[in-house]
mmCIF file of C-alpha atoms in Angstrom:
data_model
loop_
_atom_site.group_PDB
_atom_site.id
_atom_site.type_symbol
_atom_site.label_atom_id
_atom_site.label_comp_id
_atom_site.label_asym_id
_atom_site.label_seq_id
_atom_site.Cartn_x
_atom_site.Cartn_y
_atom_site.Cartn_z
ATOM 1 C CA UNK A 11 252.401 64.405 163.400
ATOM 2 C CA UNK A 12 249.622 61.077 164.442
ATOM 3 C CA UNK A 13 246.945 64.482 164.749
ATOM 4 C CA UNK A 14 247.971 65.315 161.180
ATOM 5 C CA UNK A 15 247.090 61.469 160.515
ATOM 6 C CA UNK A 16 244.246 61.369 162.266
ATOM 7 C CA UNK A 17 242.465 64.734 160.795
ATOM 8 C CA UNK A 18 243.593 62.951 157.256
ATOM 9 C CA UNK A 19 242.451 59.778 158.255
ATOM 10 C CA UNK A 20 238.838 61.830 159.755
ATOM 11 C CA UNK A 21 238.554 63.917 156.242
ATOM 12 C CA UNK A 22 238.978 60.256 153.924
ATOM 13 C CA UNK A 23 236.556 59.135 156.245
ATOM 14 C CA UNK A 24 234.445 62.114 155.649
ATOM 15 C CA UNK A 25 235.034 62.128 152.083
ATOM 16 C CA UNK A 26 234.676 58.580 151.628
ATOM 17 C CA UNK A 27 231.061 59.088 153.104
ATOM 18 C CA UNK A 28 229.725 61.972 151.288
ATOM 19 C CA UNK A 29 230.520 59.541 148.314
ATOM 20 C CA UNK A 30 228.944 56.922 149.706
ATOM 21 C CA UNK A 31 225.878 58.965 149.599
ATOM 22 C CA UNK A 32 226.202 60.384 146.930
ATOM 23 C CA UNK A 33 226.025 57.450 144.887
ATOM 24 C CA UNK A 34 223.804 56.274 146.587
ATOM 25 C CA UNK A 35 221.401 58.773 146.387
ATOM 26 C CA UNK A 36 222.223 59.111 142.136
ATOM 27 C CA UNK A 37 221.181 55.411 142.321
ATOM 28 C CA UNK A 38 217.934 55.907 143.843
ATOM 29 C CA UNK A 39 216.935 58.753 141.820
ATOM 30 C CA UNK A 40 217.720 56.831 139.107
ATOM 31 C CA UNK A 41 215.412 53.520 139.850
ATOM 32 C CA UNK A 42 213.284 56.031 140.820
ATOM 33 C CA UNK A 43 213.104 57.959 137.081
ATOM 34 C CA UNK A 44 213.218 54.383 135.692
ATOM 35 C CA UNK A 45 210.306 53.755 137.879
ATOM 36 C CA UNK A 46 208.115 56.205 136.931
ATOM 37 C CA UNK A 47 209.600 56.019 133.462
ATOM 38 C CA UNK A 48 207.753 52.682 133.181
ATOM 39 C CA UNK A 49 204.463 53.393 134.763
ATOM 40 C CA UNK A 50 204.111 55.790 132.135
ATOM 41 C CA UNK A 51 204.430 53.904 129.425
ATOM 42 C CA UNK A 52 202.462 51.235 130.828
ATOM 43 C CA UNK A 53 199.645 53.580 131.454
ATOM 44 C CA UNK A 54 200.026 54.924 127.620
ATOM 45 C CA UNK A 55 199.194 51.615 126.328
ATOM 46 C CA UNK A 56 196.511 51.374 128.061
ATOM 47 C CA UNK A 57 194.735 54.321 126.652
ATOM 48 C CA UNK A 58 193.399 54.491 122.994
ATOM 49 C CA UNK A 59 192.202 57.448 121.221
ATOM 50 C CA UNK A 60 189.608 57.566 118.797
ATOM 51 C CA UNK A 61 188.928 60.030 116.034
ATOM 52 C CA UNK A 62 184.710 61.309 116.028
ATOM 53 C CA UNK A 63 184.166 63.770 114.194
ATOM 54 C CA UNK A 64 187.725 65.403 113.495
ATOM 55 C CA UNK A 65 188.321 65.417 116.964
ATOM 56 C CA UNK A 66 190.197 62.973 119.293
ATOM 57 C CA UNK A 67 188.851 61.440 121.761
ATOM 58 C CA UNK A 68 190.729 59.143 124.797
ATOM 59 C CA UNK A 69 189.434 55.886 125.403
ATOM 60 C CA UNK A 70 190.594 53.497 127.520
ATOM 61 C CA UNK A 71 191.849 49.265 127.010
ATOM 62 C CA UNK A 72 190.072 46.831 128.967
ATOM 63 C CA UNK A 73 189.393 43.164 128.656
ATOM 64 C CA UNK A 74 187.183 42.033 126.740
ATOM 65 C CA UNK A 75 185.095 40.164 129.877
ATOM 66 C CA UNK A 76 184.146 43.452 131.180
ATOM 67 C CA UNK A 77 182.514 45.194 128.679
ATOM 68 C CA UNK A 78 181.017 42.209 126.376
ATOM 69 C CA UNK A 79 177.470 43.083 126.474
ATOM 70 C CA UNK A 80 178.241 46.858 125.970
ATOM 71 C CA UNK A 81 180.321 45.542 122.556
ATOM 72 C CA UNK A 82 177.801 42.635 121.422
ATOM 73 C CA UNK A 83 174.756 44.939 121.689
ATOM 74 C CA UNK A 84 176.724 47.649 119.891
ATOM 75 C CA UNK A 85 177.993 45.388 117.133
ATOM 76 C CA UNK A 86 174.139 44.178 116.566
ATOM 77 C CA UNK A 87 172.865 47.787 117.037
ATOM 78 C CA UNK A 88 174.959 48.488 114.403
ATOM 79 C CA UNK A 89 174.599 45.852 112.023
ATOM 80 C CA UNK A 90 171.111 46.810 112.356
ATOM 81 C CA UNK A 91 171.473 49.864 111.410
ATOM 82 C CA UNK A 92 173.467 49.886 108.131
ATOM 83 C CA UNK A 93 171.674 46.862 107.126
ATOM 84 C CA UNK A 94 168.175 48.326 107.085
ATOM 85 C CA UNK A 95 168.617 52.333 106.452
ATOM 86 C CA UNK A 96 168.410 53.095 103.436
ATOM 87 C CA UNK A 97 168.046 56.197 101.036
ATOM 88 C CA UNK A 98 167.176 56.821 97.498
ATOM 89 C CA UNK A 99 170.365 56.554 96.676
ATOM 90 C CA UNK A 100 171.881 53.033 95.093
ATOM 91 C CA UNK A 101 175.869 53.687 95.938
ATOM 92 C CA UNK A 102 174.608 54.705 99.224
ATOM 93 C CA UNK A 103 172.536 51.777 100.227
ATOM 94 C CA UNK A 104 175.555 49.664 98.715
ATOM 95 C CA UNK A 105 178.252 51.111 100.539
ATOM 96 C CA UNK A 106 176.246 50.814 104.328
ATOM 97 C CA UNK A 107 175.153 47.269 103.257
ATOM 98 C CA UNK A 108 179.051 46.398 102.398
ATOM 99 C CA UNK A 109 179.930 47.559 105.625
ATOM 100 C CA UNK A 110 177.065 45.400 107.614
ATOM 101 C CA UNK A 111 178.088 42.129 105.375
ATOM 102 C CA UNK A 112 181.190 42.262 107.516
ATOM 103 C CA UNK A 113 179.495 42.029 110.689
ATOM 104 C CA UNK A 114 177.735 39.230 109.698
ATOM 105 C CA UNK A 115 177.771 35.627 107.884
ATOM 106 C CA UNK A 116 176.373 33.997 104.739
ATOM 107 C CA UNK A 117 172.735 34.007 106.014
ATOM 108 C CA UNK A 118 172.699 37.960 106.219
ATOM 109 C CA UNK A 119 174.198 37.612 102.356
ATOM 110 C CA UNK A 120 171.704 35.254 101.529
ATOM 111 C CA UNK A 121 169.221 38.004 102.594
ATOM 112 C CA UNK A 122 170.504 40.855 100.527
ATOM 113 C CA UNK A 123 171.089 38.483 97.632
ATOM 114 C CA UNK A 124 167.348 37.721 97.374
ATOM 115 C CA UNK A 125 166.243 41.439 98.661
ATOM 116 C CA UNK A 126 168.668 42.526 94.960
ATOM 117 C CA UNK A 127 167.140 40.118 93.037
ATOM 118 C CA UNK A 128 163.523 40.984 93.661
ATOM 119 C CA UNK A 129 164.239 44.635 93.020
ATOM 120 C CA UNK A 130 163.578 45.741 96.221
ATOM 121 C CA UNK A 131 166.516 47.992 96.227
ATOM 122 C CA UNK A 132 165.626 49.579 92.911
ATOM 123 C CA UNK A 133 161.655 49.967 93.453
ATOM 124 C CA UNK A 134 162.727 51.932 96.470
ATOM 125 C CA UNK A 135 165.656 54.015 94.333
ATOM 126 C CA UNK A 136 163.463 54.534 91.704
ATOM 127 C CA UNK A 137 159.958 55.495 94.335
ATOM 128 C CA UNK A 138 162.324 57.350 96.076
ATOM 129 C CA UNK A 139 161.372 55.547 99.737
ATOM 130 C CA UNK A 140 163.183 55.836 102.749
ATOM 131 C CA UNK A 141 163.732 53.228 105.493
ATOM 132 C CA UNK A 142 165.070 54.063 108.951
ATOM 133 C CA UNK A 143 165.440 51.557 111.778
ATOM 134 C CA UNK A 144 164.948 52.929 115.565
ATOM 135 C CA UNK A 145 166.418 49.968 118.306
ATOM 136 C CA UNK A 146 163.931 49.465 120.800
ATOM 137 C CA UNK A 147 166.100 46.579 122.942
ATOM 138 C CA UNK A 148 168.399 44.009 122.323
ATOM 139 C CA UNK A 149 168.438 40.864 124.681
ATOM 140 C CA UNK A 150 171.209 38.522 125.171
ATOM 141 C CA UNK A 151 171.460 35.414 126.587
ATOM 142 C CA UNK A 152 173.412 32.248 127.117
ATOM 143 C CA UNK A 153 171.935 28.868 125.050
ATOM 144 C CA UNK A 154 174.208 26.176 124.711
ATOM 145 C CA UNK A 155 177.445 27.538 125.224
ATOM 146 C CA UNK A 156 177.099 30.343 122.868
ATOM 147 C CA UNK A 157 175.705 33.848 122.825
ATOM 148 C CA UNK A 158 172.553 34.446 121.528
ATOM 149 C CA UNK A 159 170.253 37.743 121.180
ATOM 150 C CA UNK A 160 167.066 38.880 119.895
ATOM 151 C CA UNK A 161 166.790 42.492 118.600
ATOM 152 C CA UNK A 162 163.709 44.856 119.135
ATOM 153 C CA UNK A 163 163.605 47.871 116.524
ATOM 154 C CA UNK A 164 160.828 49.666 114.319
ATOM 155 C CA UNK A 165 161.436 50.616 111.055
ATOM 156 C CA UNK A 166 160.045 53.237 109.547
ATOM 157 C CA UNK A 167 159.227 53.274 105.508
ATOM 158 C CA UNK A 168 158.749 56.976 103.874
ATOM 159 C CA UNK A 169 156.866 56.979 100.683
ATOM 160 C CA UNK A 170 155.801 59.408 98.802
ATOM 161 C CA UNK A 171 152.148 59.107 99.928
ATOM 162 C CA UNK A 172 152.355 57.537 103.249
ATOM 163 C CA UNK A 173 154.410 56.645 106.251
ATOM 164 C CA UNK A 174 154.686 53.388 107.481
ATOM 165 C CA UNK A 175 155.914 51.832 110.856
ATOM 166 C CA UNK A 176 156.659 48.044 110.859
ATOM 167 C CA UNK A 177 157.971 46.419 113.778
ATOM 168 C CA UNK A 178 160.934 44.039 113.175
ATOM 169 C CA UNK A 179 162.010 41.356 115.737
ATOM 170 C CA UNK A 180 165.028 39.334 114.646
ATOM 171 C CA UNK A 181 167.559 36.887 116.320
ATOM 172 C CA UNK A 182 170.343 35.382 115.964
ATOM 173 C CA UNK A 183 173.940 34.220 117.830
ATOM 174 C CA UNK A 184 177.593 35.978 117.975
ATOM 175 C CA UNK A 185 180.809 34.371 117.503
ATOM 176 C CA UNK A 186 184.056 35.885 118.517
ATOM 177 C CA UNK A 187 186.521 36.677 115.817
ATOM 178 C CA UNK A 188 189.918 39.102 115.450
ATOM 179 C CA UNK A 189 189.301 42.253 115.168
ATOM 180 C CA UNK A 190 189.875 44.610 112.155
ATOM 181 C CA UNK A 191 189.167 47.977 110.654
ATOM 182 C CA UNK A 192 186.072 46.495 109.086
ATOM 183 C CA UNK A 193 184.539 44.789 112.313
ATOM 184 C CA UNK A 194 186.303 46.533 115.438
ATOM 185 C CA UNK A 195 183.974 44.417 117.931
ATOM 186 C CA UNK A 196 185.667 41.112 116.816
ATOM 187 C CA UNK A 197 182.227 39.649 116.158
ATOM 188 C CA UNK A 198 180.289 38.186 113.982
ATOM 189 C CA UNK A 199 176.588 37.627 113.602
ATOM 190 C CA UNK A 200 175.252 34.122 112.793
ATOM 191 C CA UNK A 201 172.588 32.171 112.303
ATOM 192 C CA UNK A 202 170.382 35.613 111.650
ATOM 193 C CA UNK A 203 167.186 35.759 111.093
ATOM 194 C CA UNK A 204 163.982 37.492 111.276
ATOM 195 C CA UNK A 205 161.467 36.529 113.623
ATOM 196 C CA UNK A 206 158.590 39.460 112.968
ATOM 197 C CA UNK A 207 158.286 42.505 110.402
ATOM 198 C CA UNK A 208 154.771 43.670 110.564
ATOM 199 C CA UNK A 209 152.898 47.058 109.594
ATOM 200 C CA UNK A 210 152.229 48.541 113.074
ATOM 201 C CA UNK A 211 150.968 51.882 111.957
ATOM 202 C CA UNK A 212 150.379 53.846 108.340
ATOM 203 C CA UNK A 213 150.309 57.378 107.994
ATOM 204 C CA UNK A 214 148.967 59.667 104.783
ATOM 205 C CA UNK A 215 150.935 61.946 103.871
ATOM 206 C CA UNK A 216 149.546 65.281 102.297
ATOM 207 C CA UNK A 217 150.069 66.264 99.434
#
């Protein structure tokens, strides 16, 4: 009869174990899948994928600190860039133009306001000139608690009888603002201005 008790009393014992374990082991699976479960999310977020070209490419979040230069001399690079290529083609030159006007403030306005008034974007419509900006270098650099750079480029003037290559120097300082689908940098150019736009080199064109 007390062996009957005792193998009962063994088998709870046993039983009471495995469950022991058992749940125990469920639990730690489960923090584990919760774990993991977590990680990945956290490690979605921190990935962002961009759409070039009809294709998407992964890029990844970072603060800003680390990769400020990269962004500033991208933002003026390409500021640059819509700003001063232009086509024979008025809706074209307005549309880039629209676009740089949002990477900039009133002075680069005040520039294209006075550039439109002097037909300067109709004489080259109308001549049918093209004007293509190449960056050389940008420089940045610290001056009184703000950012400031100078750009380096050559711009390049098509005509129908010649070729000219005119150096253009400007400067100018950056101010950090949000972000948005119309400046993705979160900056904004100020106090822009050009220091040198010079012929450097005129070519003939045959004809």
């Amino acid at each position: 009869m007390f062996g009957k008790l005792r193998n009962l009393d063994r088998a709870f014992q046993q039983v009471r174990l495995f469950s022991l374990l058992t749940v125990s082991g469920s639990l730690i699976l489960s923090f584990y899948a919760l774990y993991q479960s977590f990680r990945s999310v956290r490690g979605m977020q921190d990935r962002i994928y961009v759409l070039a070209q009809g294709k998407a490419m992964e890029a990844y979040a970072s603060n800003r600190g680390e990769n400020f230069n990269a962004e500033a001399k991208s933002h003026i690079a390409n500021f640059h860039q819509l700003f001063f290529n232009l086509v024979p083609d008025e809706q074209a030159n307005r549309k880039n133009i629209r676009m740089a006007l949002y990477l900039a403030d009133q002075r680069a306005h005040r520039v294209f306001s006075d550039l439109l008034e002097s037909g300067y974007y109709t004489n080259l419509v109308s001549g049918n000139v093209s004007q293509k900006i190449a960056v050389d270098s940008i420089q940045l650099f610290e001056r009184q608690l703000e950012m400031h750079f100078r750009f380096f480029g050559k711009q390049t003037i098509t005509r129908s009888s010649q070729v000219v290559v005119r150096s253009l120097i400007t400067q100018g300082a950056l101010r950090e603002i949000e972000r948005s689908d119309h400046n993705p940098h979160g900056l904004l150019i100020e106090q822009w201005k050009t220091l040198e736009n010079k012929d450097i080199e005129v070519t003939q064109r045959n004809r």
